[in-house]
């Protein structure tokens, strides 16, 4: 449906053929200085953390972005420390990247993006490939991002997670976007089916039991 391409476009990694990416009403400039400024506002975390992690250890990887902004050593150290704390991975700071689990590598990739202090964090399938404990840890990380006043945008095909987590939902079908409240949008059986998805289980159950689906979301 183009979820990853959309996120990459919003992040400035792909230049749109038509239209514009706007930040606070101003179009993103796709030259070097424009993208440098944009990536201090919007950061993308890829589905596969190995696409982003390349340093020998966690601290060096998380510090890469701030160092390239030309920040002082003290400011870089502060940003890295804050990012590791938010993601609850302070104990991994000196660990080699190759020794980390998949879930740990995902959180390190998020920490590297967070160290840039963006206003908006784009995450492509953050729960993909994680076991139940890893999903719980990722949810904790996402909650910490919200507590740090970062807007979180998630691309996912996990409709049950989207219903529970999101404040608003956009469904991409054939290059078109339908946007609205999670319960209303994900209750639309025709729309969900056309996107090659299934309605969330709780909404299926509500339909079979004749229960009004409004108010079923329980994240707090």
PDB file of C-alpha atoms in Angstrom:
ATOM      1  CA  UNK A   1       0.000   0.000   0.000  1.00  0.00           C
ATOM      2  CA  UNK A   2       3.016   2.299   0.268  1.00  0.00           C
ATOM      3  CA  UNK A   3       3.292   2.733   4.036  1.00  0.00           C
ATOM      4  CA  UNK A   4       7.091   2.653   4.078  1.00  0.00           C
ATOM      5  CA  UNK A   5       7.361   4.934   1.052  1.00  0.00           C
ATOM      6  CA  UNK A   6       5.022   7.420   2.721  1.00  0.00           C
ATOM      7  CA  UNK A   7       7.112   7.469   5.905  1.00  0.00           C
ATOM      8  CA  UNK A   8      10.327   7.857   3.918  1.00  0.00           C
ATOM      9  CA  UNK A   9       8.785  10.759   2.036  1.00  0.00           C
ATOM     10  CA  UNK A  10       7.679  12.445   5.259  1.00  0.00           C
ATOM     11  CA  UNK A  11      11.192  11.964   6.642  1.00  0.00           C
ATOM     12  CA  UNK A  12      12.808  13.557   3.594  1.00  0.00           C
ATOM     13  CA  UNK A  13      14.457  10.366   2.356  1.00  0.00           C
ATOM     14  CA  UNK A  14      12.291  10.309  -0.792  1.00  0.00           C
ATOM     15  CA  UNK A  15      11.440  13.430  -2.796  1.00  0.00           C
ATOM     16  CA  UNK A  16       7.788  13.388  -3.910  1.00  0.00           C
ATOM     17  CA  UNK A  17       7.066  13.537  -7.643  1.00  0.00           C
ATOM     18  CA  UNK A  18       4.034  15.688  -6.933  1.00  0.00           C
ATOM     19  CA  UNK A  19       2.842  17.689  -3.958  1.00  0.00           C
ATOM     20  CA  UNK A  20       4.816  18.848  -0.941  1.00  0.00           C
ATOM     21  CA  UNK A  21       5.788  17.768   2.552  1.00  0.00           C
ATOM     22  CA  UNK A  22       4.821  20.581   4.919  1.00  0.00           C
ATOM     23  CA  UNK A  23       6.139  21.265   8.412  1.00  0.00           C
ATOM     24  CA  UNK A  24       4.157  23.935  10.264  1.00  0.00           C
ATOM     25  CA  UNK A  25       2.825  25.061   6.896  1.00  0.00           C
ATOM     26  CA  UNK A  26       6.237  25.439   5.237  1.00  0.00           C
ATOM     27  CA  UNK A  27       7.407  23.038   2.487  1.00  0.00           C
ATOM     28  CA  UNK A  28      10.481  20.916   3.137  1.00  0.00           C
ATOM     29  CA  UNK A  29      13.462  21.889   0.979  1.00  0.00           C
ATOM     30  CA  UNK A  30      15.189  18.831  -0.449  1.00  0.00           C
ATOM     31  CA  UNK A  31      18.630  20.438  -0.686  1.00  0.00           C
ATOM     32  CA  UNK A  32      21.403  19.667   1.787  1.00  0.00           C
ATOM     33  CA  UNK A  33      20.680  22.470   4.245  1.00  0.00           C
ATOM     34  CA  UNK A  34      16.921  21.927   4.021  1.00  0.00           C
ATOM     35  CA  UNK A  35      17.170  18.227   4.789  1.00  0.00           C
ATOM     36  CA  UNK A  36      19.619  18.881   7.610  1.00  0.00           C
ATOM     37  CA  UNK A  37      17.089  21.214   9.224  1.00  0.00           C
ATOM     38  CA  UNK A  38      14.194  18.823   8.543  1.00  0.00           C
ATOM     39  CA  UNK A  39      15.930  15.875  10.202  1.00  0.00           C
ATOM     40  CA  UNK A  40      16.228  17.844  13.403  1.00  0.00           C
ATOM     41  CA  UNK A  41      12.423  17.974  13.425  1.00  0.00           C
ATOM     42  CA  UNK A  42      11.435  14.584  11.958  1.00  0.00           C
ATOM     43  CA  UNK A  43      13.253  11.288  12.434  1.00  0.00           C
ATOM     44  CA  UNK A  44      12.494   7.898  10.842  1.00  0.00           C
ATOM     45  CA  UNK A  45      13.261   4.533  12.452  1.00  0.00           C
ATOM     46  CA  UNK A  46      13.312   1.713   9.893  1.00  0.00           C
ATOM     47  CA  UNK A  47      11.600  -1.638  10.365  1.00  0.00           C
ATOM     48  CA  UNK A  48      14.937  -3.473  10.344  1.00  0.00           C
ATOM     49  CA  UNK A  49      17.274  -1.896  12.929  1.00  0.00           C
ATOM     50  CA  UNK A  50      20.306  -3.322  11.120  1.00  0.00           C
ATOM     51  CA  UNK A  51      19.572  -0.844   8.323  1.00  0.00           C
ATOM     52  CA  UNK A  52      20.472   1.959  10.759  1.00  0.00           C
ATOM     53  CA  UNK A  53      22.946   0.564  13.259  1.00  0.00           C
ATOM     54  CA  UNK A  54      26.560   0.561  12.134  1.00  0.00           C
ATOM     55  CA  UNK A  55      28.824   1.663  15.018  1.00  0.00           C
ATOM     56  CA  UNK A  56      30.821  -0.737  17.173  1.00  0.00           C
ATOM     57  CA  UNK A  57      28.863  -0.146  20.362  1.00  0.00           C
ATOM     58  CA  UNK A  58      25.613   1.407  21.540  1.00  0.00           C
ATOM     59  CA  UNK A  59      27.028   4.714  22.814  1.00  0.00           C
ATOM     60  CA  UNK A  60      28.867   5.443  19.577  1.00  0.00           C
ATOM     61  CA  UNK A  61      25.821   4.633  17.494  1.00  0.00           C
ATOM     62  CA  UNK A  62      23.427   6.825  19.491  1.00  0.00           C
ATOM     63  CA  UNK A  63      25.947   9.690  19.525  1.00  0.00           C
ATOM     64  CA  UNK A  64      26.494   9.673  15.743  1.00  0.00           C
ATOM     65  CA  UNK A  65      23.629  12.020  14.858  1.00  0.00           C
ATOM     66  CA  UNK A  66      24.289  14.669  17.524  1.00  0.00           C
ATOM     67  CA  UNK A  67      28.014  14.654  16.702  1.00  0.00           C
ATOM     68  CA  UNK A  68      27.187  15.387  13.066  1.00  0.00           C
ATOM     69  CA  UNK A  69      25.194  18.420  14.179  1.00  0.00           C
ATOM     70  CA  UNK A  70      28.453  19.866  15.480  1.00  0.00           C
ATOM     71  CA  UNK A  71      27.279  19.903  19.089  1.00  0.00           C
ATOM     72  CA  UNK A  72      29.694  20.170  21.992  1.00  0.00           C
ATOM     73  CA  UNK A  73      30.939  17.023  23.683  1.00  0.00           C
ATOM     74  CA  UNK A  74      28.954  17.856  26.824  1.00  0.00           C
ATOM     75  CA  UNK A  75      25.731  18.352  24.842  1.00  0.00           C
ATOM     76  CA  UNK A  76      26.258  15.097  22.940  1.00  0.00           C
ATOM     77  CA  UNK A  77      26.863  13.227  26.185  1.00  0.00           C
ATOM     78  CA  UNK A  78      23.701  14.763  27.664  1.00  0.00           C
ATOM     79  CA  UNK A  79      21.553  13.847  24.652  1.00  0.00           C
ATOM     80  CA  UNK A  80      22.847  10.284  24.526  1.00  0.00           C
ATOM     81  CA  UNK A  81      22.264   9.836  28.249  1.00  0.00           C
ATOM     82  CA  UNK A  82      18.720  11.177  27.980  1.00  0.00           C
ATOM     83  CA  UNK A  83      17.900   8.947  25.006  1.00  0.00           C
ATOM     84  CA  UNK A  84      19.255   5.819  26.680  1.00  0.00           C
ATOM     85  CA  UNK A  85      17.285   6.630  29.831  1.00  0.00           C
ATOM     86  CA  UNK A  86      14.010   7.182  27.959  1.00  0.00           C
ATOM     87  CA  UNK A  87      14.419   3.814  26.221  1.00  0.00           C
ATOM     88  CA  UNK A  88      15.537   2.113  29.495  1.00  0.00           C
ATOM     89  CA  UNK A  89      18.774   0.840  27.927  1.00  0.00           C
ATOM     90  CA  UNK A  90      21.387   2.718  29.988  1.00  0.00           C
ATOM     91  CA  UNK A  91      22.965  -0.624  30.878  1.00  0.00           C
ATOM     92  CA  UNK A  92      23.644  -1.310  27.194  1.00  0.00           C
ATOM     93  CA  UNK A  93      25.747   1.810  26.568  1.00  0.00           C
ATOM     94  CA  UNK A  94      29.066  -0.032  26.268  1.00  0.00           C
ATOM     95  CA  UNK A  95      27.661  -3.208  24.695  1.00  0.00           C
ATOM     96  CA  UNK A  96      28.758  -4.167  21.171  1.00  0.00           C
ATOM     97  CA  UNK A  97      25.864  -3.911  18.722  1.00  0.00           C
ATOM     98  CA  UNK A  98      26.346  -7.487  17.487  1.00  0.00           C
ATOM     99  CA  UNK A  99      25.686  -8.846  20.993  1.00  0.00           C
ATOM    100  CA  UNK A 100      22.212  -7.310  21.245  1.00  0.00           C
ATOM    101  CA  UNK A 101      18.898  -9.072  20.721  1.00  0.00           C
ATOM    102  CA  UNK A 102      16.580  -7.955  17.935  1.00  0.00           C
ATOM    103  CA  UNK A 103      14.368  -6.079  20.391  1.00  0.00           C
ATOM    104  CA  UNK A 104      17.353  -4.363  21.983  1.00  0.00           C
ATOM    105  CA  UNK A 105      18.657  -3.299  18.581  1.00  0.00           C
ATOM    106  CA  UNK A 106      15.258  -1.810  17.773  1.00  0.00           C
ATOM    107  CA  UNK A 107      15.346   0.271  20.949  1.00  0.00           C
ATOM    108  CA  UNK A 108      18.911   1.392  20.217  1.00  0.00           C
ATOM    109  CA  UNK A 109      17.801   2.534  16.749  1.00  0.00           C
ATOM    110  CA  UNK A 110      14.982   4.535  18.357  1.00  0.00           C
ATOM    111  CA  UNK A 111      17.432   6.008  20.883  1.00  0.00           C
ATOM    112  CA  UNK A 112      19.676   7.162  18.044  1.00  0.00           C
ATOM    113  CA  UNK A 113      16.736   8.985  16.466  1.00  0.00           C
ATOM    114  CA  UNK A 114      15.595  10.382  19.813  1.00  0.00           C
ATOM    115  CA  UNK A 115      19.046  11.831  20.495  1.00  0.00           C
ATOM    116  CA  UNK A 116      18.381  14.224  17.602  1.00  0.00           C
ATOM    117  CA  UNK A 117      15.527  15.621  19.740  1.00  0.00           C
ATOM    118  CA  UNK A 118      12.906  15.523  16.970  1.00  0.00           C
ATOM    119  CA  UNK A 119       9.364  16.802  17.362  1.00  0.00           C
ATOM    120  CA  UNK A 120       8.018  13.856  15.348  1.00  0.00           C
ATOM    121  CA  UNK A 121       9.203  10.246  15.373  1.00  0.00           C
ATOM    122  CA  UNK A 122       8.188   7.979  12.477  1.00  0.00           C
ATOM    123  CA  UNK A 123       8.435   4.247  13.227  1.00  0.00           C
ATOM    124  CA  UNK A 124       8.019   1.609  10.524  1.00  0.00           C
ATOM    125  CA  UNK A 125       6.537  -1.615  11.966  1.00  0.00           C
ATOM    126  CA  UNK A 126       8.115  -1.182  15.442  1.00  0.00           C
ATOM    127  CA  UNK A 127       6.629  -4.432  16.811  1.00  0.00           C
ATOM    128  CA  UNK A 128       7.503  -6.615  13.793  1.00  0.00           C
ATOM    129  CA  UNK A 129       9.642  -9.648  14.629  1.00  0.00           C
ATOM    130  CA  UNK A 130       9.288  -9.239  18.398  1.00  0.00           C
ATOM    131  CA  UNK A 131       8.149 -11.915  20.838  1.00  0.00           C
ATOM    132  CA  UNK A 132       5.428 -10.995  23.407  1.00  0.00           C
ATOM    133  CA  UNK A 133       7.987  -9.736  25.939  1.00  0.00           C
ATOM    134  CA  UNK A 134       9.670  -7.704  23.215  1.00  0.00           C
ATOM    135  CA  UNK A 135       6.319  -6.176  22.262  1.00  0.00           C
ATOM    136  CA  UNK A 136       5.708  -5.208  25.897  1.00  0.00           C
ATOM    137  CA  UNK A 137       9.147  -3.598  26.063  1.00  0.00           C
ATOM    138  CA  UNK A 138       8.500  -1.734  22.806  1.00  0.00           C
ATOM    139  CA  UNK A 139       5.162  -0.460  24.102  1.00  0.00           C
ATOM    140  CA  UNK A 140       6.981   0.811  27.195  1.00  0.00           C
ATOM    141  CA  UNK A 141       9.475   2.570  24.929  1.00  0.00           C
ATOM    142  CA  UNK A 142       6.671   4.181  22.914  1.00  0.00           C
ATOM    143  CA  UNK A 143       4.989   5.360  26.115  1.00  0.00           C
ATOM    144  CA  UNK A 144       8.309   6.901  27.181  1.00  0.00           C
ATOM    145  CA  UNK A 145       8.528   8.755  23.862  1.00  0.00           C
ATOM    146  CA  UNK A 146       5.095  10.248  24.487  1.00  0.00           C
ATOM    147  CA  UNK A 147       6.147  11.222  28.010  1.00  0.00           C
ATOM    148  CA  UNK A 148       9.127  12.997  26.426  1.00  0.00           C
ATOM    149  CA  UNK A 149       6.634  15.093  24.389  1.00  0.00           C
ATOM    150  CA  UNK A 150       7.502  13.439  21.088  1.00  0.00           C
ATOM    151  CA  UNK A 151       4.727  12.878  18.553  1.00  0.00           C
ATOM    152  CA  UNK A 152       4.812   9.224  17.479  1.00  0.00           C
ATOM    153  CA  UNK A 153       3.624   8.046  14.061  1.00  0.00           C
ATOM    154  CA  UNK A 154       3.560   4.284  13.504  1.00  0.00           C
ATOM    155  CA  UNK A 155       3.210   2.269  10.312  1.00  0.00           C
ATOM    156  CA  UNK A 156       1.756  -1.154  11.055  1.00  0.00           C
ATOM    157  CA  UNK A 157      -0.466  -3.876   9.640  1.00  0.00           C
ATOM    158  CA  UNK A 158      -1.264  -5.055  13.205  1.00  0.00           C
ATOM    159  CA  UNK A 159      -4.812  -3.714  13.386  1.00  0.00           C
ATOM    160  CA  UNK A 160      -5.383  -4.855  16.976  1.00  0.00           C
ATOM    161  CA  UNK A 161      -2.325  -2.879  18.068  1.00  0.00           C
ATOM    162  CA  UNK A 162      -3.454   0.146  16.032  1.00  0.00           C
ATOM    163  CA  UNK A 163      -6.907   0.103  17.626  1.00  0.00           C
ATOM    164  CA  UNK A 164      -5.449  -0.070  21.115  1.00  0.00           C
ATOM    165  CA  UNK A 165      -2.541   2.322  20.642  1.00  0.00           C
ATOM    166  CA  UNK A 166      -3.455   5.059  18.201  1.00  0.00           C
ATOM    167  CA  UNK A 167      -5.325   8.304  18.812  1.00  0.00           C
ATOM    168  CA  UNK A 168      -6.115   8.486  15.085  1.00  0.00           C
ATOM    169  CA  UNK A 169      -5.693   6.087  12.180  1.00  0.00           C
ATOM    170  CA  UNK A 170      -5.021   6.440   8.454  1.00  0.00           C
ATOM    171  CA  UNK A 171      -5.704   3.485   6.152  1.00  0.00           C
ATOM    172  CA  UNK A 172      -3.851   3.426   2.802  1.00  0.00           C
ATOM    173  CA  UNK A 173      -5.638   1.710  -0.075  1.00  0.00           C
ATOM    174  CA  UNK A 174      -4.619   1.983  -3.739  1.00  0.00           C
ATOM    175  CA  UNK A 175      -2.736   5.213  -3.164  1.00  0.00           C
ATOM    176  CA  UNK A 176      -5.653   6.813  -1.301  1.00  0.00           C
ATOM    177  CA  UNK A 177      -5.763   7.733   2.389  1.00  0.00           C
ATOM    178  CA  UNK A 178      -8.778   7.404   4.684  1.00  0.00           C
ATOM    179  CA  UNK A 179      -8.257   9.067   8.049  1.00  0.00           C
ATOM    180  CA  UNK A 180     -10.342   9.112  11.220  1.00  0.00           C
ATOM    181  CA  UNK A 181     -10.907   7.783  14.754  1.00  0.00           C
ATOM    182  CA  UNK A 182      -9.561   4.227  15.239  1.00  0.00           C
ATOM    183  CA  UNK A 183     -12.847   2.571  16.204  1.00  0.00           C
ATOM    184  CA  UNK A 184     -14.890   4.168  13.428  1.00  0.00           C
ATOM    185  CA  UNK A 185     -12.329   3.532  10.701  1.00  0.00           C
ATOM    186  CA  UNK A 186     -11.366  -0.009  11.704  1.00  0.00           C
ATOM    187  CA  UNK A 187     -15.042  -0.995  12.088  1.00  0.00           C
ATOM    188  CA  UNK A 188     -15.539  -0.374   8.363  1.00  0.00           C
ATOM    189  CA  UNK A 189     -15.419  -3.952   7.105  1.00  0.00           C
ATOM    190  CA  UNK A 190     -15.336  -2.972   3.428  1.00  0.00           C
ATOM    191  CA  UNK A 191     -12.479  -0.502   3.908  1.00  0.00           C
ATOM    192  CA  UNK A 192     -10.425  -2.909   6.019  1.00  0.00           C
ATOM    193  CA  UNK A 193     -10.950  -5.758   3.549  1.00  0.00           C
ATOM    194  CA  UNK A 194      -9.959  -3.568   0.596  1.00  0.00           C
ATOM    195  CA  UNK A 195      -6.693  -2.852   2.435  1.00  0.00           C
ATOM    196  CA  UNK A 196      -6.128  -6.633   2.719  1.00  0.00           C
ATOM    197  CA  UNK A 197      -6.493  -6.470   6.502  1.00  0.00           C
ATOM    198  CA  UNK A 198      -8.863  -7.958   9.058  1.00  0.00           C
ATOM    199  CA  UNK A 199     -10.967  -6.021  11.514  1.00  0.00           C
ATOM    200  CA  UNK A 200      -9.524  -6.049  15.069  1.00  0.00           C
ATOM    201  CA  UNK A 201     -10.688  -9.080  17.028  1.00  0.00           C
ATOM    202  CA  UNK A 202     -12.434  -6.985  19.662  1.00  0.00           C
ATOM    203  CA  UNK A 203     -14.483  -5.241  16.961  1.00  0.00           C
ATOM    204  CA  UNK A 204     -15.367  -8.579  15.344  1.00  0.00           C
ATOM    205  CA  UNK A 205     -16.517  -9.872  18.723  1.00  0.00           C
ATOM    206  CA  UNK A 206     -18.493  -6.696  19.402  1.00  0.00           C
ATOM    207  CA  UNK A 207     -20.270  -7.084  16.072  1.00  0.00           C
ATOM    208  CA  UNK A 208     -21.216 -10.711  16.759  1.00  0.00           C
ATOM    209  CA  UNK A 209     -22.513  -9.785  20.221  1.00  0.00           C
ATOM    210  CA  UNK A 210     -24.385  -6.710  19.038  1.00  0.00           C
ATOM    211  CA  UNK A 211     -22.265  -4.404  21.209  1.00  0.00           C
ATOM    212  CA  UNK A 212     -21.647  -0.776  20.243  1.00  0.00           C
ATOM    213  CA  UNK A 213     -17.883  -0.704  19.500  1.00  0.00           C
ATOM    214  CA  UNK A 214     -17.464   2.894  20.721  1.00  0.00           C
ATOM    215  CA  UNK A 215     -15.498   3.026  23.938  1.00  0.00           C
ATOM    216  CA  UNK A 216     -13.815  -0.362  23.496  1.00  0.00           C
ATOM    217  CA  UNK A 217     -10.306   1.117  23.286  1.00  0.00           C
ATOM    218  CA  UNK A 218      -8.663   0.934  26.686  1.00  0.00           C
ATOM    219  CA  UNK A 219      -5.170   2.471  26.456  1.00  0.00           C
ATOM    220  CA  UNK A 220      -4.603   5.038  29.199  1.00  0.00           C
TER     221      UNK A 220
END
